[in-house]
Tab-separated table of C-alpha atoms in Angstrom:
chain	number	residue	atom	x	y	z
A	1	UNK	CA	-85.485	173.456	49.870
A	2	UNK	CA	-84.117	170.916	47.429
A	3	UNK	CA	-81.349	168.350	47.480
A	4	UNK	CA	-78.981	167.292	44.688
A	5	UNK	CA	-79.515	163.660	45.673
A	6	UNK	CA	-82.601	161.839	47.013
A	7	UNK	CA	-83.158	162.167	50.744
A	8	UNK	CA	-83.198	158.896	52.680
A	9	UNK	CA	-86.112	158.401	55.032
A	10	UNK	CA	-84.210	156.535	57.759
A	11	UNK	CA	-80.706	155.338	58.663
A	12	UNK	CA	-81.145	152.012	56.868
A	13	UNK	CA	-81.666	153.948	53.626
A	14	UNK	CA	-78.232	155.588	53.816
A	15	UNK	CA	-76.380	153.915	50.976
A	16	UNK	CA	-72.631	154.036	50.325
A	17	UNK	CA	-73.205	155.971	47.101
A	18	UNK	CA	-75.443	158.554	48.818
A	19	UNK	CA	-72.988	159.061	51.652
A	20	UNK	CA	-70.079	159.292	49.224
A	21	UNK	CA	-71.911	162.037	47.308
A	22	UNK	CA	-72.815	164.172	50.309
A	23	UNK	CA	-69.409	163.855	51.994
A	24	UNK	CA	-67.757	164.909	48.757
A	25	UNK	CA	-70.101	167.877	48.590
A	26	UNK	CA	-69.031	168.755	52.156
A	27	UNK	CA	-65.372	168.511	51.053
A	28	UNK	CA	-64.487	165.982	53.753
A	29	UNK	CA	-64.093	163.000	51.415
A	30	UNK	CA	-61.552	164.088	48.830
A	31	UNK	CA	-60.369	160.654	47.764
A	32	UNK	CA	-61.888	157.206	47.566
A	33	UNK	CA	-65.454	156.371	48.422
A	34	UNK	CA	-67.756	154.899	51.041
A	35	UNK	CA	-68.151	151.163	50.539
A	36	UNK	CA	-70.288	150.318	53.542
A	37	UNK	CA	-72.406	151.960	56.242
A	38	UNK	CA	-72.939	150.755	59.798
A	39	UNK	CA	-75.240	152.547	62.205
A	40	UNK	CA	-76.790	152.363	65.653
A	41	UNK	CA	-79.818	154.261	66.980
A	42	UNK	CA	-79.169	156.704	69.796
A	43	UNK	CA	-81.348	158.787	72.072
A	44	UNK	CA	-84.297	156.421	72.455
A	45	UNK	CA	-84.032	156.912	76.218
A	46	UNK	CA	-84.183	160.711	75.851
A	47	UNK	CA	-87.639	161.013	74.285
A	48	UNK	CA	-86.448	162.214	70.882
A	49	UNK	CA	-89.275	163.026	68.475
A	50	UNK	CA	-87.515	161.601	65.414
A	51	UNK	CA	-84.815	159.072	64.581
A	52	UNK	CA	-81.196	159.821	65.444
A	53	UNK	CA	-78.359	157.455	64.622
A	54	UNK	CA	-74.594	157.220	64.910
A	55	UNK	CA	-73.369	156.373	61.415
A	56	UNK	CA	-69.957	154.745	60.826
A	57	UNK	CA	-68.884	154.803	57.170
A	58	UNK	CA	-66.433	152.241	55.827
A	59	UNK	CA	-64.079	153.918	53.391
A	60	UNK	CA	-61.948	152.678	50.506
A	61	UNK	CA	-58.826	154.577	49.360
A	62	UNK	CA	-59.757	157.646	51.439
A	63	UNK	CA	-56.248	158.593	52.469
A	64	UNK	CA	-55.545	162.315	52.043
A	65	UNK	CA	-54.426	165.311	54.040
A	66	UNK	CA	-58.025	165.629	55.278
A	67	UNK	CA	-59.238	162.429	56.932
A	68	UNK	CA	-62.974	161.818	56.501
A	69	UNK	CA	-65.017	161.566	59.688
A	70	UNK	CA	-64.947	158.102	61.293
A	71	UNK	CA	-68.514	158.595	62.487
A	72	UNK	CA	-71.353	161.080	62.092
A	73	UNK	CA	-74.683	161.841	63.674
A	74	UNK	CA	-77.619	161.452	61.288
A	75	UNK	CA	-80.891	163.137	62.248
A	76	UNK	CA	-84.204	162.201	60.639
A	77	UNK	CA	-86.488	164.437	62.724
A	78	UNK	CA	-89.703	163.762	60.782
A	79	UNK	CA	-89.281	159.980	60.776
A	80	UNK	CA	-91.378	158.020	63.260
A	81	UNK	CA	-89.320	155.852	65.576
A	82	UNK	CA	-90.457	152.501	66.934
A	83	UNK	CA	-91.278	153.969	70.344
A	84	UNK	CA	-92.720	157.418	69.585
A	85	UNK	CA	-92.708	160.005	72.323
A	86	UNK	CA	-95.952	160.890	74.049
A	87	UNK	CA	-95.387	164.474	72.922
A	88	UNK	CA	-95.173	163.458	69.270
A	89	UNK	CA	-98.140	161.119	69.611
A	90	UNK	CA	-100.249	164.037	70.810
A	91	UNK	CA	-99.428	166.051	67.668
A	92	UNK	CA	-102.072	164.551	65.386
A	93	UNK	CA	-103.509	165.736	62.090
A	94	UNK	CA	-102.127	167.154	58.862
A	95	UNK	CA	-101.678	170.653	60.279
A	96	UNK	CA	-99.583	169.423	63.207
A	97	UNK	CA	-97.497	167.260	60.882
A	98	UNK	CA	-96.878	170.241	58.611
A	99	UNK	CA	-95.838	172.446	61.535
A	100	UNK	CA	-93.443	169.760	62.704
A	101	UNK	CA	-91.931	169.454	59.231
A	102	UNK	CA	-91.501	173.231	58.962
A	103	UNK	CA	-89.646	173.356	62.274
A	104	UNK	CA	-87.360	170.517	61.216
A	105	UNK	CA	-86.681	172.130	57.838
A	106	UNK	CA	-85.882	175.351	59.688
A	107	UNK	CA	-83.072	173.618	61.533
A	108	UNK	CA	-81.544	172.472	58.246
A	109	UNK	CA	-81.731	176.017	56.924
A	110	UNK	CA	-80.171	177.347	60.136
A	111	UNK	CA	-77.104	175.208	59.546
A	112	UNK	CA	-76.989	176.048	55.843
A	113	UNK	CA	-77.329	179.808	56.160
A	114	UNK	CA	-76.556	181.017	59.675
A	115	UNK	CA	-74.026	178.332	60.560
A	116	UNK	CA	-72.052	178.966	57.393
A	117	UNK	CA	-72.071	182.767	57.710
A	118	UNK	CA	-71.059	183.139	61.351
A	119	UNK	CA	-69.632	180.979	64.142
A	120	UNK	CA	-72.357	179.155	66.062
A	121	UNK	CA	-72.050	176.967	69.173
A	122	UNK	CA	-73.285	173.898	67.302
A	123	UNK	CA	-71.799	170.650	65.949
A	124	UNK	CA	-69.973	170.863	62.650
A	125	UNK	CA	-72.440	170.660	59.786
A	126	UNK	CA	-71.745	168.224	56.927
A	127	UNK	CA	-75.043	168.053	55.084
A	128	UNK	CA	-78.693	168.938	55.400
A	129	UNK	CA	-81.749	168.907	53.196
A	130	UNK	CA	-85.528	169.039	53.381
A	131	UNK	CA	-88.100	167.957	50.815
A	132	UNK	CA	-91.423	169.788	50.849
A	133	UNK	CA	-93.175	167.064	48.866
A	134	UNK	CA	-92.166	164.022	50.917
A	135	UNK	CA	-91.793	165.811	54.247
A	136	UNK	CA	-88.361	164.253	54.683
A	137	UNK	CA	-85.554	166.045	56.502
A	138	UNK	CA	-82.015	164.816	57.072
A	139	UNK	CA	-79.017	166.331	58.838
A	140	UNK	CA	-75.486	164.960	59.024
A	141	UNK	CA	-73.561	166.473	61.916
A	142	UNK	CA	-70.294	166.078	63.736
A	143	UNK	CA	-70.211	163.193	66.203
A	144	UNK	CA	-68.847	164.704	69.419
A	145	UNK	CA	-68.012	161.353	70.949
A	146	UNK	CA	-65.983	162.796	73.820
A	147	UNK	CA	-68.680	165.267	74.876
A	148	UNK	CA	-70.914	164.764	77.897
A	149	UNK	CA	-74.641	165.377	77.348
A	150	UNK	CA	-76.430	167.745	79.669
A	151	UNK	CA	-79.353	166.467	81.676
A	152	UNK	CA	-82.209	168.778	82.563
A	153	UNK	CA	-83.300	166.428	85.348
A	154	UNK	CA	-79.894	166.459	87.008
A	155	UNK	CA	-79.241	170.134	86.370
A	156	UNK	CA	-75.832	171.730	86.129
A	157	UNK	CA	-73.411	173.787	88.152
A	158	UNK	CA	-73.196	177.586	87.955
A	159	UNK	CA	-69.823	177.181	86.214
A	160	UNK	CA	-71.410	174.992	83.539
A	161	UNK	CA	-74.280	177.458	83.150
A	162	UNK	CA	-71.700	180.174	82.532
A	163	UNK	CA	-70.176	178.073	79.737
A	164	UNK	CA	-73.538	177.856	77.990
A	165	UNK	CA	-74.202	181.594	78.268
A	166	UNK	CA	-70.688	182.266	76.999
A	167	UNK	CA	-71.470	180.021	74.024
A	168	UNK	CA	-74.699	181.764	72.991
A	169	UNK	CA	-73.734	185.376	73.736
A	170	UNK	CA	-71.596	185.792	70.551
A	171	UNK	CA	-74.371	184.647	68.204
A	172	UNK	CA	-76.853	186.880	70.039
A	173	UNK	CA	-74.454	189.812	69.618
A	174	UNK	CA	-73.708	188.949	65.982
A	175	UNK	CA	-77.340	189.352	64.924
A	176	UNK	CA	-78.421	191.948	67.507
A	177	UNK	CA	-81.026	194.186	65.853
A	178	UNK	CA	-79.871	193.283	62.324
A	179	UNK	CA	-83.105	192.355	60.579
A	180	UNK	CA	-84.189	195.716	59.173
A	181	UNK	CA	-83.047	194.969	55.622
A	182	UNK	CA	-84.801	191.631	55.373
A	183	UNK	CA	-81.778	189.610	56.420
A	184	UNK	CA	-82.887	186.136	57.488
A	185	UNK	CA	-86.498	187.035	56.734
A	186	UNK	CA	-87.302	183.313	56.675
A	187	UNK	CA	-86.781	183.148	60.438
A	188	UNK	CA	-90.146	183.338	62.218
A	189	UNK	CA	-90.704	186.071	64.757
A	190	UNK	CA	-90.739	184.675	68.272
A	191	UNK	CA	-93.952	185.326	70.193
A	192	UNK	CA	-95.880	186.418	67.110
A	193	UNK	CA	-99.544	187.431	67.596
A	194	UNK	CA	-99.630	187.907	71.395
A	195	UNK	CA	-103.433	188.188	71.481
A	196	UNK	CA	-103.906	184.815	69.801
A	197	UNK	CA	-101.347	183.246	72.111
A	198	UNK	CA	-103.154	184.644	75.150
A	199	UNK	CA	-106.436	183.226	73.873
A	200	UNK	CA	-104.795	179.834	73.407
A	201	UNK	CA	-103.295	180.039	76.892
A	202	UNK	CA	-106.710	180.742	78.426
A	203	UNK	CA	-107.976	177.530	76.834
A	204	UNK	CA	-105.050	175.569	78.255
A	205	UNK	CA	-105.372	176.679	81.876
A	206	UNK	CA	-108.463	174.575	82.604
A	207	UNK	CA	-107.046	171.225	81.403
A	208	UNK	CA	-103.743	171.977	83.120
A	209	UNK	CA	-105.338	172.732	86.483
A	210	UNK	CA	-107.624	169.727	86.196
A	211	UNK	CA	-104.634	167.409	85.814
A	212	UNK	CA	-102.019	169.101	87.970
A	213	UNK	CA	-103.714	171.800	90.054
A	214	UNK	CA	-103.743	169.711	93.217
A	215	UNK	CA	-99.927	169.644	93.157
A	216	UNK	CA	-99.428	173.410	92.983
A	217	UNK	CA	-98.805	175.910	95.782
A	218	UNK	CA	-101.379	178.743	95.972
A	219	UNK	CA	-98.895	181.370	94.777
A	220	UNK	CA	-98.231	179.351	91.631
A	221	UNK	CA	-101.941	179.094	90.866
A	222	UNK	CA	-102.340	182.837	91.400
A	223	UNK	CA	-99.632	183.594	88.841
A	224	UNK	CA	-101.301	181.233	86.375
A	225	UNK	CA	-104.622	183.009	86.862
A	226	UNK	CA	-103.090	186.475	86.406
A	227	UNK	CA	-101.638	185.439	83.075
A	228	UNK	CA	-105.143	184.767	81.712
A	229	UNK	CA	-105.501	188.509	81.102
A	230	UNK	CA	-101.859	189.620	81.017
A	231	UNK	CA	-100.032	187.066	78.889
A	232	UNK	CA	-100.297	189.181	75.732
A	233	UNK	CA	-98.727	192.112	77.596
A	234	UNK	CA	-95.844	189.887	78.716
A	235	UNK	CA	-95.167	188.794	75.144
A	236	UNK	CA	-95.463	192.357	73.868
A	237	UNK	CA	-92.888	193.517	76.421
A	238	UNK	CA	-90.447	190.898	75.155
A	239	UNK	CA	-91.182	191.864	71.557
A	240	UNK	CA	-90.000	195.394	72.339
A	241	UNK	CA	-86.526	194.083	73.156
A	242	UNK	CA	-83.971	194.185	70.314
A	243	UNK	CA	-84.423	191.105	68.144
A	244	UNK	CA	-81.621	188.666	67.482
A	245	UNK	CA	-81.180	185.027	66.503
A	246	UNK	CA	-82.302	182.902	69.453
A	247	UNK	CA	-82.397	179.170	70.022
A	248	UNK	CA	-85.783	179.464	71.811
A	249	UNK	CA	-85.542	175.994	73.394
A	250	UNK	CA	-82.331	176.314	75.378
A	251	UNK	CA	-82.279	173.676	78.097
A	252	UNK	CA	-79.738	171.135	79.269
A	253	UNK	CA	-81.046	168.258	77.184
A	254	UNK	CA	-80.011	170.347	74.169
A	255	UNK	CA	-76.441	170.907	75.375
A	256	UNK	CA	-73.194	168.938	75.153
A	257	UNK	CA	-70.168	169.739	77.313
A	258	UNK	CA	-66.829	169.114	75.657
A	259	UNK	CA	-63.815	168.022	77.718
A	260	UNK	CA	-61.909	170.823	79.505
A	261	UNK	CA	-59.435	172.647	77.330
A	262	UNK	CA	-61.372	172.337	74.075
A	263	UNK	CA	-62.030	175.361	71.903
A	264	UNK	CA	-65.822	175.121	72.338
A	265	UNK	CA	-66.603	174.013	75.914
A	266	UNK	CA	-70.399	173.989	75.407
A	267	UNK	CA	-72.214	172.955	72.222
A	268	UNK	CA	-75.908	173.598	71.623
A	269	UNK	CA	-78.070	171.088	69.738
A	270	UNK	CA	-81.552	170.997	68.195
A	271	UNK	CA	-82.060	174.377	66.521
A	272	UNK	CA	-85.568	173.554	65.298
A	273	UNK	CA	-87.118	176.461	67.201
A	274	UNK	CA	-84.563	179.055	66.047
A	275	UNK	CA	-86.311	182.425	65.759
A	276	UNK	CA	-85.960	186.193	65.754
A	277	UNK	CA	-86.609	187.350	69.291
A	278	UNK	CA	-85.367	188.652	72.615
A	279	UNK	CA	-82.089	187.157	73.816
A	280	UNK	CA	-83.568	187.043	77.314
A	281	UNK	CA	-85.751	184.134	76.155
A	282	UNK	CA	-82.637	181.955	75.885
A	283	UNK	CA	-80.986	183.364	78.989
A	284	UNK	CA	-83.982	183.033	81.290
A	285	UNK	CA	-85.031	179.621	80.041
A	286	UNK	CA	-81.572	178.261	80.703
A	287	UNK	CA	-80.781	179.998	83.998
A	288	UNK	CA	-84.168	179.403	85.623
A	289	UNK	CA	-84.496	175.873	84.272
A	290	UNK	CA	-81.012	174.415	84.724
A	291	UNK	CA	-79.839	175.264	88.230
A	292	UNK	CA	-80.932	173.905	91.580
A	293	UNK	CA	-82.830	176.537	93.537
A	294	UNK	CA	-80.039	177.509	95.940
A	295	UNK	CA	-77.412	177.440	93.192
A	296	UNK	CA	-79.567	179.712	91.044
A	297	UNK	CA	-80.183	182.144	93.889
A	298	UNK	CA	-76.456	182.327	94.556
A	299	UNK	CA	-75.344	182.606	90.925
A	300	UNK	CA	-78.182	184.349	89.060
A	301	UNK	CA	-76.887	187.908	89.343
A	302	UNK	CA	-73.327	186.940	88.460
A	303	UNK	CA	-74.482	184.974	85.425
A	304	UNK	CA	-76.563	187.868	84.136
A	305	UNK	CA	-73.675	190.276	84.656
A	306	UNK	CA	-71.277	187.958	82.832
A	307	UNK	CA	-73.658	187.494	79.914
A	308	UNK	CA	-74.305	191.247	79.657
A	309	UNK	CA	-70.556	191.961	79.702
A	310	UNK	CA	-70.101	189.530	76.814
A	311	UNK	CA	-72.759	191.349	74.792
A	312	UNK	CA	-70.927	194.612	75.341
A	313	UNK	CA	-67.565	193.027	74.472
A	314	UNK	CA	-69.070	191.867	71.173
A	315	UNK	CA	-70.339	195.308	70.238
A	316	UNK	CA	-73.881	195.501	71.640
A	317	UNK	CA	-74.778	198.932	72.944
A	318	UNK	CA	-77.860	200.626	74.328
A	319	UNK	CA	-79.045	197.589	76.254
A	320	UNK	CA	-78.574	197.958	79.995
A	321	UNK	CA	-78.092	195.284	82.604
A	322	UNK	CA	-81.318	196.429	84.246
A	323	UNK	CA	-83.167	195.956	80.957
A	324	UNK	CA	-81.752	192.445	80.729
A	325	UNK	CA	-83.012	191.710	84.246
A	326	UNK	CA	-86.509	192.996	83.377
A	327	UNK	CA	-86.619	191.028	80.130
A	328	UNK	CA	-85.549	187.860	81.946
A	329	UNK	CA	-88.370	188.334	84.460
A	330	UNK	CA	-90.841	188.681	81.610
A	331	UNK	CA	-89.341	185.570	80.011
A	332	UNK	CA	-89.884	183.773	83.304
A	333	UNK	CA	-93.610	184.433	82.951
A	334	UNK	CA	-93.462	183.172	79.365
A	335	UNK	CA	-91.772	180.052	80.758
A	336	UNK	CA	-94.671	179.613	83.171
A	337	UNK	CA	-97.209	179.927	80.346
A	338	UNK	CA	-95.197	177.513	78.218
A	339	UNK	CA	-95.187	174.970	81.028
A	340	UNK	CA	-98.959	175.273	81.343
A	341	UNK	CA	-99.400	174.819	77.599
A	342	UNK	CA	-97.065	171.834	77.444
A	343	UNK	CA	-98.658	169.997	80.360
A	344	UNK	CA	-102.202	170.829	79.279
A	345	UNK	CA	-101.634	168.647	76.220
A	346	UNK	CA	-100.029	165.751	78.073
A	347	UNK	CA	-101.942	162.661	79.149
A	348	UNK	CA	-100.155	161.519	82.332
A	349	UNK	CA	-101.426	157.965	81.860
A	350	UNK	CA	-99.463	157.657	78.598
A	351	UNK	CA	-96.163	158.742	80.105
A	352	UNK	CA	-93.349	156.499	81.212
A	353	UNK	CA	-89.648	156.638	81.902
A	354	UNK	CA	-87.864	159.888	81.239
A	355	UNK	CA	-90.932	161.631	79.812
A	356	UNK	CA	-92.796	160.975	83.046
A	357	UNK	CA	-89.804	162.232	85.049
A	358	UNK	CA	-89.659	165.434	82.985
A	359	UNK	CA	-93.328	166.176	83.621
A	360	UNK	CA	-92.952	165.491	87.342
A	361	UNK	CA	-89.899	167.747	87.516
A	362	UNK	CA	-91.582	170.582	85.620
A	363	UNK	CA	-93.794	171.374	88.598
A	364	UNK	CA	-92.237	169.268	91.328
A	365	UNK	CA	-88.530	170.104	91.619
A	366	UNK	CA	-89.182	173.689	92.717
A	367	UNK	CA	-87.037	175.523	90.142
A	368	UNK	CA	-89.865	177.353	88.399
A	369	UNK	CA	-91.918	177.858	91.566
A	370	UNK	CA	-88.942	179.280	93.461
A	371	UNK	CA	-87.996	181.606	90.608
A	372	UNK	CA	-91.536	182.985	90.456
A	373	UNK	CA	-91.560	183.546	94.211
A	374	UNK	CA	-88.131	185.186	94.125
A	375	UNK	CA	-89.374	187.597	91.465
A	376	UNK	CA	-92.818	188.028	92.988
A	377	UNK	CA	-92.735	191.810	92.583
A	378	UNK	CA	-92.519	191.461	88.822
A	379	UNK	CA	-95.272	188.845	88.857
A	380	UNK	CA	-97.444	191.255	90.851
A	381	UNK	CA	-96.895	193.922	88.175
A	382	UNK	CA	-99.159	191.873	85.925
A	383	UNK	CA	-102.128	193.331	87.797
């Protein structure tokens, strides 16, 4: 992926001439030019793995029928920030750095190709580029200043969860089963190589239990043990679902809620994990991970019915509500395995602030444990 102009490595490398060039390319600066750039870092308290900044251009003679944006969000996802996250610090070595770059470059391509060919519940895209040689990636996105960020620690209401499912259902429906001709072949297949992933999971269980096993209820440990031999079957079951474009990391920290009455009530951020896979991965991850236990128990069936109805309204056929329920239960087990893998690589002594709170909540707030207990029959089917 190439860029017509050099890619800056950080916000302080955004020059007026560079910003003028890319905003003209985006057709949002039709007159005048940028004469100065002010910026402030954002998201340091959220554990971001790169550098994100709010950029405020100063324009000269920009008056036209299309006013240029007063501010933008600039993402430099491969740039190290002053206080790197514990997650990023654990990703050491050239191979890990390359994987991280490829995921970041994938997000730029998502905006360039998918975002431009179909409506997506994402911020407006102004510019994006990735450089294979330098490993630099930059995105310029709409600054939704009036939007309220979601918070995975606080959770959301069932009504807010419905807004998110209503936002992602159209893109799921748009690409439902439409990869036979090589369309979007650059998108990786979600859950690829189930056997290798099961082998990796088996190696993660020991470190996870050593660090966190004393905090787990017996039923939770039993489910973890069953997955040692059945995780590949869980992934294979999800692979048999019709493939579509999925976010694959859909949680509240990646969501903004616009003020009531706006055209797009919920906006989804951070498409670095975008993949071809089962829509239930997005649905289950969000529903099981975003609602307080009693709220989820009360609203789960209604949310699944609403989401399924939206698929049908957008032209999806041959996929029953019961199949959606089964796929979401399988995705719940994937969520359990993902939690084990994530926490197996975390050193609790290096955590602080929000990162520490996220780890504590992953096994301590009861959402995942309660969901596994509520769907115990499906968990038992692993035997």
